[in-house]
PDB file of C-alpha atoms (C1' of nucleotides) in Angstrom:
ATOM      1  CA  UNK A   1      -2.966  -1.073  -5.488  1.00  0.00           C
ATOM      2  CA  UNK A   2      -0.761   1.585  -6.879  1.00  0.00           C
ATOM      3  CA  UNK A   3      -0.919   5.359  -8.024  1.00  0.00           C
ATOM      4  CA  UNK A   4      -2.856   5.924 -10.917  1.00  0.00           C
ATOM      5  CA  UNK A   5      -0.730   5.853 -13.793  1.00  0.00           C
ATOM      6  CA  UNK A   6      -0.093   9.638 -15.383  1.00  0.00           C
ATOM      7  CA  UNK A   7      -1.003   8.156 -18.455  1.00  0.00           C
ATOM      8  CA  UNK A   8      -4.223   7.729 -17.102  1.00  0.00           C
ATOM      9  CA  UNK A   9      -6.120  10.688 -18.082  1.00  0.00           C
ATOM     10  CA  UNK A  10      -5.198  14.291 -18.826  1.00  0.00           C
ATOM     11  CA  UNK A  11      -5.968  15.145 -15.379  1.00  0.00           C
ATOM     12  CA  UNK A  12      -2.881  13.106 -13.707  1.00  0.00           C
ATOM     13  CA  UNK A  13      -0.899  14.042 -16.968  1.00  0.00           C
ATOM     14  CA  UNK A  14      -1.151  17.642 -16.155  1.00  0.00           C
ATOM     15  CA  UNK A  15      -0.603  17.697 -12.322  1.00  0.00           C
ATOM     16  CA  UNK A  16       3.518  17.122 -12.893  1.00  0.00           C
ATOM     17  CA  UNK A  17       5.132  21.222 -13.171  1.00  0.00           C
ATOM     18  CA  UNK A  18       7.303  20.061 -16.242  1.00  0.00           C
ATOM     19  CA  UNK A  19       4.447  18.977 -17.692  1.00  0.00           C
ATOM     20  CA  UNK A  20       2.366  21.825 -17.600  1.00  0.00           C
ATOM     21  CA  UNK A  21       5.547  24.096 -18.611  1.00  0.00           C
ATOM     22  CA  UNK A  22       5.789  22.036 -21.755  1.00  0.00           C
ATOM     23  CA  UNK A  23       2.591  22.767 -22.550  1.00  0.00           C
ATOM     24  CA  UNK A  24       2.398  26.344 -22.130  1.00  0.00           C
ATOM     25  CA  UNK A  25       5.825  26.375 -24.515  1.00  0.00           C
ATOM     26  CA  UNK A  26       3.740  24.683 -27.198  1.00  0.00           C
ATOM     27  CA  UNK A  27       0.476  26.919 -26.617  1.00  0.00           C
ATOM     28  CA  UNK A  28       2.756  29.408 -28.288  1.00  0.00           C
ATOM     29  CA  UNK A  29       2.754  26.412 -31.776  1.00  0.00           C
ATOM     30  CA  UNK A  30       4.497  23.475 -32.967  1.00  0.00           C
ATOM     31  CA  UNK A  31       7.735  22.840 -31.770  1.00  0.00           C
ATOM     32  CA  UNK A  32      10.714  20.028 -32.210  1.00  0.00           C
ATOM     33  CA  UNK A  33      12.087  18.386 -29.094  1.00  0.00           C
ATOM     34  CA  UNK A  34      15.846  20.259 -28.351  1.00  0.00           C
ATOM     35  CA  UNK A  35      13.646  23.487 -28.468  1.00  0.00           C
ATOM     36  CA  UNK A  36      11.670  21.958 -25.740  1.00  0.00           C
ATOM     37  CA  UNK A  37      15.410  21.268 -23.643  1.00  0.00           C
ATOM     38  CA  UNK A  38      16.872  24.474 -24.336  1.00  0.00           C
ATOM     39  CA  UNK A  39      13.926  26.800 -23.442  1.00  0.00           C
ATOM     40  CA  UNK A  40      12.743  24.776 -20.148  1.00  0.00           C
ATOM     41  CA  UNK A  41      16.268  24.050 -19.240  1.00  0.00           C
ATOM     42  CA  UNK A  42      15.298  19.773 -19.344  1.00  0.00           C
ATOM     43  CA  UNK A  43      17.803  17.199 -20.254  1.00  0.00           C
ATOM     44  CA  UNK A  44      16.616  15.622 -23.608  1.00  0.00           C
ATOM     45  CA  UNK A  45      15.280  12.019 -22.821  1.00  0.00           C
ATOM     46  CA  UNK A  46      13.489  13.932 -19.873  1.00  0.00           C
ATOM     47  CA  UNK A  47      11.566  15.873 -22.203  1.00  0.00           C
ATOM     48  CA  UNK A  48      10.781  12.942 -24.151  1.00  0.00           C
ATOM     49  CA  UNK A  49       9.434  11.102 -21.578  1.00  0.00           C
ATOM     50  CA  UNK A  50       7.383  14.037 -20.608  1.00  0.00           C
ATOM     51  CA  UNK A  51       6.224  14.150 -24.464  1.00  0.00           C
ATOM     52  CA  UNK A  52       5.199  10.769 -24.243  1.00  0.00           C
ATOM     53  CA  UNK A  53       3.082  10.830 -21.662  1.00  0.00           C
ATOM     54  CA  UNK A  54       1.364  13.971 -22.984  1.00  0.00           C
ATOM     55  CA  UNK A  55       0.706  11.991 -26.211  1.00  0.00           C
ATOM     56  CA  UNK A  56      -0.307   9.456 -24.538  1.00  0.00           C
ATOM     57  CA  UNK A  57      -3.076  11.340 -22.789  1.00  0.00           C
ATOM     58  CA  UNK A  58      -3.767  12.778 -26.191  1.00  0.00           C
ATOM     59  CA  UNK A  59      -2.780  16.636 -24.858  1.00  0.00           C
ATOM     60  CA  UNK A  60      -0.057  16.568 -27.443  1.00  0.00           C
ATOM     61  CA  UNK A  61       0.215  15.497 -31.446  1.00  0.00           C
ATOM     62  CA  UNK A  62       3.181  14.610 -32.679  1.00  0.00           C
ATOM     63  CA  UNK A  63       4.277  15.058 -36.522  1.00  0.00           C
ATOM     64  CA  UNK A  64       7.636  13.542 -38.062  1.00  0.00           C
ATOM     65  CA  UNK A  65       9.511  16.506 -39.828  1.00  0.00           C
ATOM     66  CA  UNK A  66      12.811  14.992 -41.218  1.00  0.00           C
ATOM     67  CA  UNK A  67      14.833  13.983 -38.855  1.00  0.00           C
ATOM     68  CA  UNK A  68      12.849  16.243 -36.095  1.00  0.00           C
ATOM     69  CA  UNK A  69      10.055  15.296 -34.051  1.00  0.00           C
ATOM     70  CA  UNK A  70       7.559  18.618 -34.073  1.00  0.00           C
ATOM     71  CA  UNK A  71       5.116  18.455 -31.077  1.00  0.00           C
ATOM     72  CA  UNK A  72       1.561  19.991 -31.054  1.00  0.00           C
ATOM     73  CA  UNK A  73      -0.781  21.085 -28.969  1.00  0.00           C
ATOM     74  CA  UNK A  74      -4.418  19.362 -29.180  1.00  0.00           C
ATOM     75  CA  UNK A  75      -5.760  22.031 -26.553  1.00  0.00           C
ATOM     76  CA  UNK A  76      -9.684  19.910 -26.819  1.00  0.00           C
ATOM     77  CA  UNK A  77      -7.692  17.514 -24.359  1.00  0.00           C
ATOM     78  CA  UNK A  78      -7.882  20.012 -21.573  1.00  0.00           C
ATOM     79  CA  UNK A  79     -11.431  20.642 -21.883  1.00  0.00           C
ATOM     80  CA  UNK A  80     -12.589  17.854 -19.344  1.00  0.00           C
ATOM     81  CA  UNK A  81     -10.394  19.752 -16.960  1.00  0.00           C
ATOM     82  CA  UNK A  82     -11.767  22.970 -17.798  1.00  0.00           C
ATOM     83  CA  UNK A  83     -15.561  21.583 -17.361  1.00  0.00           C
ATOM     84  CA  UNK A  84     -14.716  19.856 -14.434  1.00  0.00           C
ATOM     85  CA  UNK A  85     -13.531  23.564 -12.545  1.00  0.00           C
ATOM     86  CA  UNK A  86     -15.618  25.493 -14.493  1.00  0.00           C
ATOM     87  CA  UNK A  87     -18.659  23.205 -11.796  1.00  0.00           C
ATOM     88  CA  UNK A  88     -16.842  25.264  -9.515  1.00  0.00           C
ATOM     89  CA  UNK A  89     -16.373  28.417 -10.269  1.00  0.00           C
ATOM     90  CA  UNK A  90     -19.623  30.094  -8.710  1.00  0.00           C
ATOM     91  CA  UNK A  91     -18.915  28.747  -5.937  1.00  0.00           C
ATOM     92  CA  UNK A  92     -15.374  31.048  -5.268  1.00  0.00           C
ATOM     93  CA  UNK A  93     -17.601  33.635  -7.338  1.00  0.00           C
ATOM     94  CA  UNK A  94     -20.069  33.846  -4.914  1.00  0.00           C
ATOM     95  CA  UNK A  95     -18.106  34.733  -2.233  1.00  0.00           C
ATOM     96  CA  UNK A  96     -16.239  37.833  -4.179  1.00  0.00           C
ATOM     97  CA  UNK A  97     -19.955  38.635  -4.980  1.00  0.00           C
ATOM     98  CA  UNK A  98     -21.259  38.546  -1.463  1.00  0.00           C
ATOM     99  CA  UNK A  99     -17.825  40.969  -0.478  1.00  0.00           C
ATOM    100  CA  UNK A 100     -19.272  43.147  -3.200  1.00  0.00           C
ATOM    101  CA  UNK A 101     -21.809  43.747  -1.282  1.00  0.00           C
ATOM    102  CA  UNK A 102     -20.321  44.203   1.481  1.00  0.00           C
ATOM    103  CA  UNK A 103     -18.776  47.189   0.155  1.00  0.00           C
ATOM    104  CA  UNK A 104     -21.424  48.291  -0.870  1.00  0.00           C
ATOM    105  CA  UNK A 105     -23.199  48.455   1.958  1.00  0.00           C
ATOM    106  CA  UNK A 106     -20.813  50.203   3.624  1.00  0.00           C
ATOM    107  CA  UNK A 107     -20.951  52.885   0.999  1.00  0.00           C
ATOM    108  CA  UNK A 108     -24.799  53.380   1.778  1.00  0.00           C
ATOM    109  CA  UNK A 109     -23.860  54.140   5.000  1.00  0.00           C
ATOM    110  CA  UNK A 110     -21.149  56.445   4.353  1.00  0.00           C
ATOM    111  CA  UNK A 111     -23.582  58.172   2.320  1.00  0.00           C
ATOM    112  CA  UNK A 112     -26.543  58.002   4.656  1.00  0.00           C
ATOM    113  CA  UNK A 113     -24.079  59.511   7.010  1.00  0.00           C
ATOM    114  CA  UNK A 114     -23.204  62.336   5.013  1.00  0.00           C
ATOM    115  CA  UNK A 115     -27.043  63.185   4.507  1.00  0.00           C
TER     116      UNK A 115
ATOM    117  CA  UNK B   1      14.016  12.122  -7.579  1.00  0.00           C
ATOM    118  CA  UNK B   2      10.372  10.602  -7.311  1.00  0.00           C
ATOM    119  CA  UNK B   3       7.160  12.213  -8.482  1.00  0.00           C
ATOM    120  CA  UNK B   4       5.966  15.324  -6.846  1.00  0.00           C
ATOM    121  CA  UNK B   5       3.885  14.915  -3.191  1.00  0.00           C
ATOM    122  CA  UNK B   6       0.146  14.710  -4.320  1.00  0.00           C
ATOM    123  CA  UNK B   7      -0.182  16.751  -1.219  1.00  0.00           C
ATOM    124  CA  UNK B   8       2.293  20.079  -3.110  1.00  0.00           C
ATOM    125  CA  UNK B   9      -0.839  21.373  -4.927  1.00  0.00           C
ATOM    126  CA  UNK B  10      -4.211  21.598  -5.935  1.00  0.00           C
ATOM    127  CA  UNK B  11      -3.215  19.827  -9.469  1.00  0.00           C
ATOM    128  CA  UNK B  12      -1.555  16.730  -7.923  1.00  0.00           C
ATOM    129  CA  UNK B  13      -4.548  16.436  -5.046  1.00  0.00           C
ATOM    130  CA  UNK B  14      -7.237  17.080  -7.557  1.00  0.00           C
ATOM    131  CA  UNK B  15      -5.646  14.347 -10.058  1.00  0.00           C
ATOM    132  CA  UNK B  16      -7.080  10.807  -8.310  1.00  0.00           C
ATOM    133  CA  UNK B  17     -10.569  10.786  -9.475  1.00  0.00           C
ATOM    134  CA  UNK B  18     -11.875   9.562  -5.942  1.00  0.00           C
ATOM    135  CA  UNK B  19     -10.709  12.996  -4.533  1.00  0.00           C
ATOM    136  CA  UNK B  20     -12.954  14.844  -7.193  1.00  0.00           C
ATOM    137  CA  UNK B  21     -15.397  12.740  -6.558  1.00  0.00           C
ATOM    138  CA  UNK B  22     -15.305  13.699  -2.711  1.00  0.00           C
ATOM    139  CA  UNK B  23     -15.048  17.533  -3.783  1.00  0.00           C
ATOM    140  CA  UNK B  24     -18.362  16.542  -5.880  1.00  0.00           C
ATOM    141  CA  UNK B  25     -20.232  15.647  -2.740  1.00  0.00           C
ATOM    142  CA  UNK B  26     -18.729  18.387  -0.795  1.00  0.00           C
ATOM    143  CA  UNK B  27     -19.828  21.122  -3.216  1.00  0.00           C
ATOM    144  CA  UNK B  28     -23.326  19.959  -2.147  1.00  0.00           C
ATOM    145  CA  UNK B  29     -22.671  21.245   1.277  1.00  0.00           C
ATOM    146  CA  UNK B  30     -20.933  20.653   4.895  1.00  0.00           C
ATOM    147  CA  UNK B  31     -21.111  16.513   5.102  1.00  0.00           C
ATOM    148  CA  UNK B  32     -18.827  14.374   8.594  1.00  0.00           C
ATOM    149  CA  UNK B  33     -16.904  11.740   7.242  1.00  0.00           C
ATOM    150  CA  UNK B  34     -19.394   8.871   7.341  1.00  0.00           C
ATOM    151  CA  UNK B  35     -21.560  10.452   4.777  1.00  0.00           C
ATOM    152  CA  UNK B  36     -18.492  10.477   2.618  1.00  0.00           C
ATOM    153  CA  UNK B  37     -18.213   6.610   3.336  1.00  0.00           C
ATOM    154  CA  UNK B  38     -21.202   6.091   2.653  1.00  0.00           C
ATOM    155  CA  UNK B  39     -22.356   7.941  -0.588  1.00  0.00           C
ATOM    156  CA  UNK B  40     -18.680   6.811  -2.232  1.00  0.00           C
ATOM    157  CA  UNK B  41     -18.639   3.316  -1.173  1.00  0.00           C
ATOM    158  CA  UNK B  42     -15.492   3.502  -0.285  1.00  0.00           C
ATOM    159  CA  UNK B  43     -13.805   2.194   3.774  1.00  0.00           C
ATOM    160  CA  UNK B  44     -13.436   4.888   6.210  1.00  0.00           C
ATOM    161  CA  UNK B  45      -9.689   5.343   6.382  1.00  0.00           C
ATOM    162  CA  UNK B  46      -9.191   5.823   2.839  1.00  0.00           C
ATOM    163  CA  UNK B  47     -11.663   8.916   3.092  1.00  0.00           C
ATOM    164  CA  UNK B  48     -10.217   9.909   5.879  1.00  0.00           C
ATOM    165  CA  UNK B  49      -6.299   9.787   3.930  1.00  0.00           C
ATOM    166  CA  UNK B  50      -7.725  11.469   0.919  1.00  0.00           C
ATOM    167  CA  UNK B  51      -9.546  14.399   3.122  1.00  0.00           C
ATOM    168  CA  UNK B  52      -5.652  14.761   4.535  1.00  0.00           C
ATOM    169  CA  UNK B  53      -4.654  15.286   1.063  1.00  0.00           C
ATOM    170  CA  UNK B  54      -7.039  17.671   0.493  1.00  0.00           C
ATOM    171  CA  UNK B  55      -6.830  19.134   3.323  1.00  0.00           C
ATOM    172  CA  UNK B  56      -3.069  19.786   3.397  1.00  0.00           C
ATOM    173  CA  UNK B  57      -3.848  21.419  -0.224  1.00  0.00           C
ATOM    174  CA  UNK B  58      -6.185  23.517   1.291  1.00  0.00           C
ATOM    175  CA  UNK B  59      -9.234  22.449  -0.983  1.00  0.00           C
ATOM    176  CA  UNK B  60     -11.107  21.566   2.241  1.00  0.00           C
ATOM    177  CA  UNK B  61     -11.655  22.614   5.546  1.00  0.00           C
ATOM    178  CA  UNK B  62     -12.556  20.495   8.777  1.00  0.00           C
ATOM    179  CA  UNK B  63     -14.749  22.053  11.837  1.00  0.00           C
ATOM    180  CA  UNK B  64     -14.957  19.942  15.206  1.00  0.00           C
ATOM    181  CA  UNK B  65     -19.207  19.502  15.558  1.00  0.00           C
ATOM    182  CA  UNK B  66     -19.291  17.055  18.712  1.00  0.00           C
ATOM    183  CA  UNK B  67     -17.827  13.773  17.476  1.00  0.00           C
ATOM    184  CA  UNK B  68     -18.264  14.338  14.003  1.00  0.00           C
ATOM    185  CA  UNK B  69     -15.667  16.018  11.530  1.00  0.00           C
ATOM    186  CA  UNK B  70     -17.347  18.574   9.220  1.00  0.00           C
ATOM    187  CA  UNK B  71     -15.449  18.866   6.141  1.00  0.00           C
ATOM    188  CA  UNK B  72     -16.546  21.587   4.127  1.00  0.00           C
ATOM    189  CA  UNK B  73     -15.626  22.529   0.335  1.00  0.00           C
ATOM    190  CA  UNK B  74     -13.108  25.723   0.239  1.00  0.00           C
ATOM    191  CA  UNK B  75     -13.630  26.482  -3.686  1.00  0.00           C
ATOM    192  CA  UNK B  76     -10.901  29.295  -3.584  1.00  0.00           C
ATOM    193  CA  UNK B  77      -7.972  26.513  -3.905  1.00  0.00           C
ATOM    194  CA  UNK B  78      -9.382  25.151  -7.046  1.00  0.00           C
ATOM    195  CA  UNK B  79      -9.720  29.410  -8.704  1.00  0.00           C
ATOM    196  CA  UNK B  80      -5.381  28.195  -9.926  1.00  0.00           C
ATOM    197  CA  UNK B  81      -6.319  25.186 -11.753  1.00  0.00           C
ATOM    198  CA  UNK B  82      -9.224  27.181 -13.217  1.00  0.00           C
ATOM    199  CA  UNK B  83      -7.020  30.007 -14.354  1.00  0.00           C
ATOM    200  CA  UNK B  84      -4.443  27.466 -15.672  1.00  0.00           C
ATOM    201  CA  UNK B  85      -7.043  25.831 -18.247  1.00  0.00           C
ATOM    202  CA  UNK B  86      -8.553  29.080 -18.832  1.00  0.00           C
ATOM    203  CA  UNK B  87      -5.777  30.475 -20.580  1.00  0.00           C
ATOM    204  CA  UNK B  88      -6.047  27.412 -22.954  1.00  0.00           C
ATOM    205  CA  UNK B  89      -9.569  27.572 -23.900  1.00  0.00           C
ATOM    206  CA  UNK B  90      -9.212  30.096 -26.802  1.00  0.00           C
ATOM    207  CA  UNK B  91      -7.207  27.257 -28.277  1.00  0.00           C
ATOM    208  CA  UNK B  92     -10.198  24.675 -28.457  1.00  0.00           C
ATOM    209  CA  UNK B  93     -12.835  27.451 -29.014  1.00  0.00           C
ATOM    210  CA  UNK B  94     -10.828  28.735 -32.333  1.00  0.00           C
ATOM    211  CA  UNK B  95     -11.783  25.631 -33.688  1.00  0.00           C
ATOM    212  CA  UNK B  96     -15.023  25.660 -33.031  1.00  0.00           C
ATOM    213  CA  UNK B  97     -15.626  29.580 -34.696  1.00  0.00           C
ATOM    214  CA  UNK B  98     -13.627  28.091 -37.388  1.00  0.00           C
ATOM    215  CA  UNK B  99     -16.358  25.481 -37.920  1.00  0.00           C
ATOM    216  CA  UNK B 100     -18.715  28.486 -37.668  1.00  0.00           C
ATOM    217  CA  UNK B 101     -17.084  30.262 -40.050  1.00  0.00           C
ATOM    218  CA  UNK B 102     -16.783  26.982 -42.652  1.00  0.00           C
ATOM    219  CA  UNK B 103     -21.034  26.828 -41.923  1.00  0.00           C
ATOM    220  CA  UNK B 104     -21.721  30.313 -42.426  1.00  0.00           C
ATOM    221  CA  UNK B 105     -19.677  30.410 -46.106  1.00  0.00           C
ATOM    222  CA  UNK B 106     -21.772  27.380 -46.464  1.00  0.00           C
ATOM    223  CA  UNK B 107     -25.361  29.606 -46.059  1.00  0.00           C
ATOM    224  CA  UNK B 108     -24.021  32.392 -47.842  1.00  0.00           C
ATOM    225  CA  UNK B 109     -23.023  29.946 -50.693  1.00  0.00           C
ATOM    226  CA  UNK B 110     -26.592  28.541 -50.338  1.00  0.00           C
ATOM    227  CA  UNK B 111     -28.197  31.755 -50.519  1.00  0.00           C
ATOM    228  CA  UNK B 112     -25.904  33.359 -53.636  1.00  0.00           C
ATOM    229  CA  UNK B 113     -27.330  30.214 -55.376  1.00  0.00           C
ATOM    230  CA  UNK B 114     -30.792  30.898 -54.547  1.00  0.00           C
ATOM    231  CA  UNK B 115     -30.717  34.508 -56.341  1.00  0.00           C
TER     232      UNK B 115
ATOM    233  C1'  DA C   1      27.627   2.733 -47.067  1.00  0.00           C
ATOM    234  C1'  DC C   2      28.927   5.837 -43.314  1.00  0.00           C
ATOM    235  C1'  DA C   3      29.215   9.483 -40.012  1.00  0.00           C
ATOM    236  C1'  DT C   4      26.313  12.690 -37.795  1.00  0.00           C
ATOM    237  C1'  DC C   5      22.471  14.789 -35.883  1.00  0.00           C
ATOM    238  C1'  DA C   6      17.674  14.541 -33.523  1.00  0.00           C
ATOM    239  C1'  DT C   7      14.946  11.641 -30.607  1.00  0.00           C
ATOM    240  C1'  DA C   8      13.508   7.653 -28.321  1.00  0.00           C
ATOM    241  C1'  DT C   9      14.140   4.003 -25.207  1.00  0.00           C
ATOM    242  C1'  DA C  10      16.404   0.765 -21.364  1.00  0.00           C
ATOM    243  C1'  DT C  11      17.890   0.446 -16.994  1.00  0.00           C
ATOM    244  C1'  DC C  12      18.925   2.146 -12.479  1.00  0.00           C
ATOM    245  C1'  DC C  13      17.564   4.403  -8.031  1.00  0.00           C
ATOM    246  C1'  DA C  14      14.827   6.620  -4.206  1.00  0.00           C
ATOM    247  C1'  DT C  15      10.396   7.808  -3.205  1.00  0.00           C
ATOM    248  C1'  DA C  16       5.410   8.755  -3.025  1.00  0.00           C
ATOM    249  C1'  DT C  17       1.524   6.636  -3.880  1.00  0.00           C
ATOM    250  C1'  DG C  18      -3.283   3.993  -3.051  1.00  0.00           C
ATOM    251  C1'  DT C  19      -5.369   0.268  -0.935  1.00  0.00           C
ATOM    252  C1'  DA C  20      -6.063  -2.763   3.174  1.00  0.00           C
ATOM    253  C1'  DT C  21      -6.115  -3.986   8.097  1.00  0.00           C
ATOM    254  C1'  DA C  22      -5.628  -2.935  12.747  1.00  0.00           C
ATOM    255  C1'  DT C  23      -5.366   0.217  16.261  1.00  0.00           C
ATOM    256  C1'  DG C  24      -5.388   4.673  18.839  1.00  0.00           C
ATOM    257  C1'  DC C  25      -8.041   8.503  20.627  1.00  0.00           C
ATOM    258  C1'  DG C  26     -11.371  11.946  21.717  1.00  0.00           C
ATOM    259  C1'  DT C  27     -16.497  12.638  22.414  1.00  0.00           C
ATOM    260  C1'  DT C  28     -20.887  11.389  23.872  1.00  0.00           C
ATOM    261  C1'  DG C  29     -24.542   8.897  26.492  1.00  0.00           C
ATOM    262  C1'  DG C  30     -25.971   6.121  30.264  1.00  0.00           C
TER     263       DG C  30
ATOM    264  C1'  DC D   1     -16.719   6.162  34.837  1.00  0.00           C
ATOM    265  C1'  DC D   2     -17.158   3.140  31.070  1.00  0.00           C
ATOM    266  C1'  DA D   3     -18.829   1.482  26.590  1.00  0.00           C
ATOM    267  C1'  DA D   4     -20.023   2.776  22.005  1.00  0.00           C
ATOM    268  C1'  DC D   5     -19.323   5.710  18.371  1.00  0.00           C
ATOM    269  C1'  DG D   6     -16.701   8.719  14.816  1.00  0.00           C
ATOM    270  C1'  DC D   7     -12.672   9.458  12.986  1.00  0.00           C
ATOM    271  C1'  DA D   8      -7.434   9.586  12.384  1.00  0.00           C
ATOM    272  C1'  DT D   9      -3.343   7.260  12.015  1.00  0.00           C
ATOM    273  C1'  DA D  10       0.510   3.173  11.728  1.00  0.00           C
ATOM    274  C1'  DT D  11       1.960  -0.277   9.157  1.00  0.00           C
ATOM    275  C1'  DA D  12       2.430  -3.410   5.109  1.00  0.00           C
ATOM    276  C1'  DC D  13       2.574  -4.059   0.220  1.00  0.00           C
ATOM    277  C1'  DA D  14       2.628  -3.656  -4.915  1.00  0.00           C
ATOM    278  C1'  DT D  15       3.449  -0.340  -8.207  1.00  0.00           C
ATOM    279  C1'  DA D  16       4.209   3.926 -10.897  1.00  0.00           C
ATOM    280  C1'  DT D  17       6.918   7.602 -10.759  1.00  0.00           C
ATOM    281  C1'  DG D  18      10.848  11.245 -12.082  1.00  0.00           C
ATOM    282  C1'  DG D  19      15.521  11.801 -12.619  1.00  0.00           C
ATOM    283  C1'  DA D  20      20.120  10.236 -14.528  1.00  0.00           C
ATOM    284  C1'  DT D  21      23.085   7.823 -17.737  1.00  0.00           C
ATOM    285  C1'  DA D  22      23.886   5.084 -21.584  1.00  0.00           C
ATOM    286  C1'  DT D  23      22.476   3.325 -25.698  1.00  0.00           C
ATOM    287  C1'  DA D  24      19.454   2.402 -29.702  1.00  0.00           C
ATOM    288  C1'  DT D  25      16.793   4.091 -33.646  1.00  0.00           C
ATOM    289  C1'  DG D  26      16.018   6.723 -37.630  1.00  0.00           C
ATOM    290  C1'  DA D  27      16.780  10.289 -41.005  1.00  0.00           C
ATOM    291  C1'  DT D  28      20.175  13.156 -43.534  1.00  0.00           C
ATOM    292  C1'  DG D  29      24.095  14.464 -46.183  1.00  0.00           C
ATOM    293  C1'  DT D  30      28.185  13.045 -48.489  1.00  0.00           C
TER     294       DT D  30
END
DNA sequence: ACATCATATATCCATATGTATATGCGTTGG
DNA sequence: CCAACGCATATACATATGGATATATGATGT
């Protein structure tokens, strides 16, 4: 069998750079495709492929504006991403936690040494 | 050019569901390989490829015990796909205090009507 | 209707992938 | 010292990919 397709699911959408730059453009609101290419330096049908695999996933929403194509963000898209790390999270917490104390221990002693 | 190395970062490694799945087990603790084969249901070799992903990511770490490979969650590589999402999840929350805000007008509307 | 602009799509290539099977290799126990 | 075990890797294969170029589609203004 092959690679998962990056249409797959949000997670394999998001994993390509260019990707996750278009996004962050469009975090900042709607946008039409040649501001897409001339901020992230992308030759047009690149950024349309990107575009469609983002709407494919559902990350993005797209609205017909005239003759331009504006691009949204639907940011609830992410959210399985962010619940899936957000499982995680204690776990790299814990460890800033337990230096924490670390520091603090040494502290007592500094003070105990003072006394 | 081809797609990006699933082993250049946590996003591309993290992106086939069977590695989260293995990073699911692991977060449970220290497990060799064969516990991996078994609890996933999946042949030996392909856990053994995907903990070379992850490993070359740096999402896990092996330890030599006898004949056995521990692999052993390190949660730390995971913190820049947290922070990535994180910066996002105003975006879907706004919506969701804008629903608040839509109920609450609703009780307040409820209670002018009352007096 | 026609020319033009904004996007989308078709086709090409080199490559990285995931799965499968078979095999190599170090460690342990007798 | 050798067999069994635990795991890693080599190879084969079908496929999805990203990039590039060229072209099609679709709306607009005249």
């Amino acid at each position: 069998m092959a690679r998962a397709a990056t249409t797959s699911d949000a997670f394999n959408a998001v994993a390509e750079p260019r990707r996750r730059e278009i996004l962050d453009v469009l975090a900042g609101g709607e946008r039409p495709v040649n501001d897409l290419v001339d901020l992230l330096d992308l030759a047009q049908p690149h950024v349309s492929r990107h575009l469609r695999v983002l709407r494919d996933v559902g990350v993005v929403d797209v609205r017909g504006e005239g003759r331009q194509r504006l691009y949204r963000l639907n940011p609830q898209a992410l959210k399985p991403i962010h619940d899936w790390v957000a499982g995680y999270r204690h776990l790299w917490e814990e460890r800033l936690d337990a230096l924490e104390d670390v520091l603090e221990d040494l502290k007592d002693q500094e003070n105990q040494e003072k006394d």
